[in-house]
Tab-separated table of C-alpha atoms in Angstrom:
chain	number	residue	atom	x	y	z
A	1	ASP	CA	157.503	-12.813	61.864
A	2	ALA	CA	160.730	-13.716	60.579
A	3	LYS	CA	162.983	-16.324	62.641
A	4	THR	CA	166.301	-14.707	60.939
A	5	THR	CA	168.127	-11.657	60.578
A	6	GLN	CA	170.521	-10.911	57.732
A	7	PRO	CA	172.575	-7.877	56.498
A	8	PRO	CA	170.532	-6.110	53.831
A	9	SER	CA	173.494	-6.148	51.147
A	10	MET	CA	177.143	-7.142	50.425
A	11	ASP	CA	179.505	-6.760	47.852
A	12	CYS	CA	182.051	-9.405	46.787
A	13	ALA	CA	184.865	-9.430	44.193
A	14	GLU	CA	184.722	-11.966	41.377
A	15	GLY	CA	186.554	-15.034	42.104
A	16	ARG	CA	186.715	-14.399	45.805
A	17	ALA	CA	184.681	-16.333	48.422
A	18	ALA	CA	181.498	-14.705	49.375
A	19	ASN	CA	180.537	-15.389	53.082
A	20	LEU	CA	176.978	-14.496	53.978
A	21	PRO	CA	175.841	-14.353	57.619
A	22	CYS	CA	172.615	-15.259	59.287
A	23	ASN	CA	171.382	-14.982	62.846
A	24	HIS	CA	168.418	-17.624	63.927
A	25	SER	CA	168.938	-17.129	67.722
A	26	THR	CA	165.371	-18.507	68.398
A	27	ILE	CA	165.713	-21.659	66.330
A	28	SER	CA	164.124	-24.600	67.977
A	29	GLY	CA	165.968	-28.110	68.160
A	30	ASN	CA	164.170	-29.677	65.212
A	31	GLU	CA	164.068	-26.496	62.872
A	32	TYR	CA	166.146	-26.950	59.984
A	33	VAL	CA	168.150	-24.006	58.185
A	34	TYR	CA	167.626	-23.457	54.426
A	35	TRP	CA	169.357	-21.126	51.978
A	36	TYR	CA	167.725	-20.009	48.791
A	37	ARG	CA	168.740	-17.407	46.187
A	38	GLN	CA	166.545	-15.258	43.940
A	39	ILE	CA	167.690	-13.733	40.867
A	40	HIS	CA	165.625	-10.643	39.596
A	41	SER	CA	162.143	-11.666	38.330
A	42	GLN	CA	162.718	-15.363	38.971
A	43	GLY	CA	161.406	-17.747	41.756
A	44	PRO	CA	163.634	-18.682	44.704
A	45	GLN	CA	166.256	-21.242	43.813
A	46	TYR	CA	167.394	-23.730	46.452
A	47	ILE	CA	170.925	-23.730	47.537
A	48	ILE	CA	171.574	-25.961	50.665
A	49	HIS	CA	170.100	-26.865	53.978
A	50	GLY	CA	171.233	-28.067	57.465
A	51	LEU	CA	170.223	-29.040	60.733
A	52	LYS	CA	173.315	-29.016	62.985
A	53	ASN	CA	176.262	-30.404	60.914
A	54	ASN	CA	178.105	-28.362	58.148
A	55	GLU	CA	177.027	-29.210	54.697
A	56	THR	CA	178.475	-28.980	51.198
A	57	ASN	CA	177.413	-29.446	47.703
A	58	GLU	CA	178.307	-28.385	44.304
A	59	MET	CA	176.974	-24.731	44.869
A	60	ALA	CA	178.033	-23.723	48.328
A	61	SER	CA	179.009	-24.749	51.877
A	62	LEU	CA	176.919	-24.064	54.852
A	63	ILE	CA	178.574	-23.606	58.397
A	64	ILE	CA	176.219	-23.891	61.397
A	65	THR	CA	177.331	-22.772	64.727
A	66	GLU	CA	177.623	-25.305	67.512
A	67	ASP	CA	174.604	-23.542	69.455
A	68	ARG	CA	172.776	-23.327	66.219
A	69	LYS	CA	172.184	-19.745	66.782
A	70	SER	CA	173.854	-18.480	63.491
A	71	SER	CA	175.070	-19.809	60.323
A	72	THR	CA	177.184	-18.680	57.217
A	73	LEU	CA	176.568	-19.493	53.575
A	74	ILE	CA	179.990	-19.700	51.659
A	75	LEU	CA	180.091	-19.337	47.774
A	76	PRO	CA	183.717	-20.547	47.360
A	77	HIS	CA	184.476	-18.569	44.097
A	78	ALA	CA	181.872	-16.084	43.416
A	79	THR	CA	180.980	-15.119	39.598
A	80	LEU	CA	178.826	-12.574	38.214
A	81	ARG	CA	176.064	-14.954	38.059
A	82	ASP	CA	175.805	-15.247	41.522
A	83	THR	CA	174.642	-11.680	42.014
A	84	ALA	CA	171.075	-12.194	43.570
A	85	VAL	CA	169.123	-11.886	46.998
A	86	TYR	CA	170.014	-14.545	49.363
A	87	TYR	CA	167.557	-15.771	51.775
A	88	CYS	CA	168.361	-17.683	55.162
A	89	ILE	CA	165.306	-19.501	55.978
A	90	VAL	CA	164.053	-21.541	59.131
A	91	ARG	CA	161.899	-24.255	58.093
A	92	VAL	CA	159.001	-24.443	60.974
A	93	PRO	CA	157.049	-27.575	61.693
A	94	THR	CA	153.509	-26.513	62.283
A	95	SER	CA	150.190	-28.854	62.436
A	96	GLY	CA	152.259	-31.782	61.133
A	97	THR	CA	153.506	-29.802	58.193
A	98	TYR	CA	156.313	-27.538	57.341
A	99	LYS	CA	156.397	-23.935	56.037
A	100	TYR	CA	159.336	-21.525	55.182
A	101	ILE	CA	159.509	-18.253	57.347
A	102	PHE	CA	161.529	-15.957	54.866
A	103	GLY	CA	163.217	-12.821	56.124
A	104	THR	CA	164.204	-9.917	53.916
A	105	GLY	CA	167.380	-11.370	52.541
A	106	THR	CA	170.942	-10.176	51.595
A	107	ARG	CA	171.408	-8.658	48.456
A	108	LEU	CA	174.601	-9.920	47.094
A	109	LYS	CA	176.442	-8.056	44.489
A	110	VAL	CA	179.497	-9.580	42.774
A	111	LEU	CA	181.699	-7.060	41.542
A	112	ALA	CA	183.843	-7.616	38.125
B	1	GLY	CA	162.409	-33.039	34.004
B	2	ALA	CA	160.036	-29.993	33.974
B	3	GLY	CA	159.762	-27.603	37.058
B	4	VAL	CA	156.913	-25.801	38.528
B	5	SER	CA	155.105	-23.981	36.265
B	6	GLN	CA	152.667	-20.823	36.777
B	7	THR	CA	150.338	-19.184	34.411
B	8	PRO	CA	149.720	-16.655	33.652
B	9	SER	CA	153.207	-14.912	34.133
B	10	ASN	CA	151.587	-11.449	34.243
B	11	LYS	CA	148.085	-10.595	35.069
B	12	VAL	CA	146.623	-7.097	35.055
B	13	THR	CA	143.097	-6.637	36.384
B	14	GLU	CA	140.877	-3.733	37.662
B	15	LYS	CA	139.968	-3.392	41.491
B	16	GLY	CA	137.004	-5.496	42.307
B	17	LYS	CA	137.515	-8.160	39.659
B	18	TYR	CA	137.867	-11.770	40.144
B	19	VAL	CA	141.173	-13.560	39.375
B	20	GLU	CA	142.576	-17.077	39.348
B	21	LEU	CA	146.365	-18.152	39.166
B	22	ARG	CA	147.433	-21.621	38.297
B	23	CYS	CA	150.285	-23.681	39.451
B	24	ASP	CA	151.409	-26.957	38.019
B	25	PRO	CA	153.691	-28.726	40.393
B	26	ILE	CA	156.653	-31.118	39.764
B	27	SER	CA	155.135	-34.476	38.722
B	28	GLY	CA	155.017	-36.833	41.819
B	29	HIS	CA	155.184	-33.952	44.440
B	30	THR	CA	152.335	-34.339	46.814
B	31	ALA	CA	153.097	-31.097	48.757
B	32	LEU	CA	152.116	-27.641	47.201
B	33	TYR	CA	152.786	-24.262	48.855
B	34	TRP	CA	151.612	-20.636	47.679
B	35	TYR	CA	153.685	-17.527	48.716
B	36	ARG	CA	153.071	-13.903	48.266
B	37	GLN	CA	156.005	-11.438	47.549
B	38	SER	CA	155.853	-7.719	47.610
B	39	LEU	CA	158.154	-5.532	46.285
B	40	GLY	CA	161.453	-5.573	48.419
B	41	GLN	CA	160.413	-8.376	50.760
B	42	GLY	CA	160.864	-11.991	51.176
B	43	PRO	CA	157.836	-14.328	50.166
B	44	GLU	CA	155.271	-14.632	52.762
B	45	PHE	CA	153.535	-18.011	53.291
B	46	LEU	CA	149.764	-18.280	52.257
B	47	ILE	CA	148.722	-21.840	52.222
B	48	TYR	CA	149.859	-25.442	52.034
B	49	PHE	CA	148.313	-28.480	50.569
B	50	GLN	CA	149.130	-32.081	51.293
B	51	GLY	CA	147.392	-34.041	48.500
B	52	THR	CA	144.076	-32.464	47.916
B	53	GLY	CA	143.611	-30.883	51.424
B	54	ALA	CA	144.824	-27.784	52.580
B	55	ALA	CA	146.839	-28.771	55.776
B	56	ASP	CA	147.612	-25.219	56.682
B	57	ASP	CA	145.795	-22.049	55.464
B	58	SER	CA	146.895	-19.491	58.160
B	59	GLY	CA	148.685	-17.161	55.906
B	60	LEU	CA	145.669	-16.415	53.604
B	61	PRO	CA	145.183	-12.692	54.379
B	62	ASN	CA	141.313	-12.606	54.378
B	63	ASP	CA	138.279	-14.661	52.832
B	64	ARG	CA	138.919	-13.092	49.514
B	65	PHE	CA	141.652	-15.415	48.964
B	66	PHE	CA	140.908	-19.091	48.296
B	67	ALA	CA	142.922	-22.066	46.807
B	68	VAL	CA	141.839	-25.508	45.689
B	69	ARG	CA	143.561	-28.466	44.459
B	70	PRO	CA	140.702	-30.889	43.483
B	71	GLU	CA	142.969	-33.857	42.107
B	72	GLY	CA	146.035	-33.522	44.112
B	73	SER	CA	148.199	-32.079	41.314
B	74	VAL	CA	147.350	-28.523	39.773
B	75	SER	CA	146.255	-25.905	42.021
B	76	THR	CA	144.488	-22.598	41.742
B	77	LEU	CA	144.725	-19.575	43.738
B	78	LYS	CA	141.651	-17.553	43.601
B	79	ILE	CA	141.335	-13.842	44.598
B	80	GLN	CA	137.794	-12.163	44.685
B	81	ARG	CA	137.207	-8.415	44.679
B	82	THR	CA	140.630	-7.586	44.118
B	83	GLU	CA	142.153	-4.490	45.882
B	84	ARG	CA	145.288	-2.681	44.929
B	85	GLY	CA	146.861	-3.916	47.774
B	86	ASP	CA	146.837	-7.357	46.418
B	87	SER	CA	149.375	-6.456	43.781
B	88	ALA	CA	152.412	-8.657	44.196
B	89	VAL	CA	154.129	-11.768	42.647
B	90	TYR	CA	152.267	-14.912	43.515
B	91	LEU	CA	154.849	-17.876	43.972
B	92	CYS	CA	154.148	-21.521	43.997
B	93	ALA	CA	156.289	-24.293	45.162
B	94	SER	CA	156.149	-28.030	45.362
B	95	SER	CA	158.101	-30.558	47.309
B	96	LEU	CA	158.063	-34.571	47.505
B	97	GLY	CA	155.809	-34.315	50.628
B	98	ASP	CA	155.628	-34.093	54.178
B	99	LEU	CA	158.606	-36.041	56.027
B	100	PRO	CA	158.809	-36.525	59.696
B	101	PHE	CA	162.499	-36.419	59.653
B	102	GLY	CA	165.050	-34.676	57.341
B	103	GLY	CA	164.589	-31.881	54.977
B	104	ASP	CA	161.725	-31.562	52.415
B	105	THR	CA	163.153	-29.156	49.964
B	106	GLN	CA	160.721	-26.863	48.259
B	107	TYR	CA	160.925	-26.112	44.516
B	108	PHE	CA	159.653	-22.867	43.299
B	109	GLY	CA	158.045	-21.782	39.922
B	110	PRO	CA	158.793	-18.295	38.405
B	111	GLY	CA	155.672	-16.555	40.061
B	112	THR	CA	152.777	-14.713	38.486
B	113	ARG	CA	152.955	-10.913	38.840
B	114	LEU	CA	149.621	-9.706	39.695
B	115	THR	CA	148.961	-5.887	39.088
B	116	VAL	CA	145.594	-4.735	40.269
B	117	LEU	CA	144.788	-1.171	38.790
């Protein structure tokens, strides 16, 4: 079962910030939050990940609440090429390994 | 460098046939994962290899599904007696390896679209 819930779809105007929320209320203390996106007919593409501190890279920023029960992915200046399905994922340790538990994602449409 | 590659990109087969799907991970990555993605859904974990051994195969739906990674690099997902419900995109990912601390990012291939008629 997915450990994350996301809104099924969102629109964002080109050039504006896209803020994609994710709830992961059952996350455990050592479980990381990862964000990937999937453009039609391609494999998922890594964006960013974090444990409890906010993170930023060249693609996006990740804001994690202090209680770690939710997070927000921020694309600071959305472009048409950012139109994709965005997955918030909890990386789950199991049997000494890790696996990703995907939900159904948020379909982001960037509008011209 | 080269990313994860998967062959074939598309495979059409008939119900009851046997299929093999191949994954070439990023060079040097010891961990390899298979996922299955049905239309409109997120990828679903199938199996994980650390080196040559399957460390977690809890996601394989039944014994018609089997995967190998004999030399710790290329992996093959094998499906026997295919059924129409097996139609999906099969994704492969690789990562540097199992780390006790910190993130271990998975890099995905483009997937193989399997259609069972």
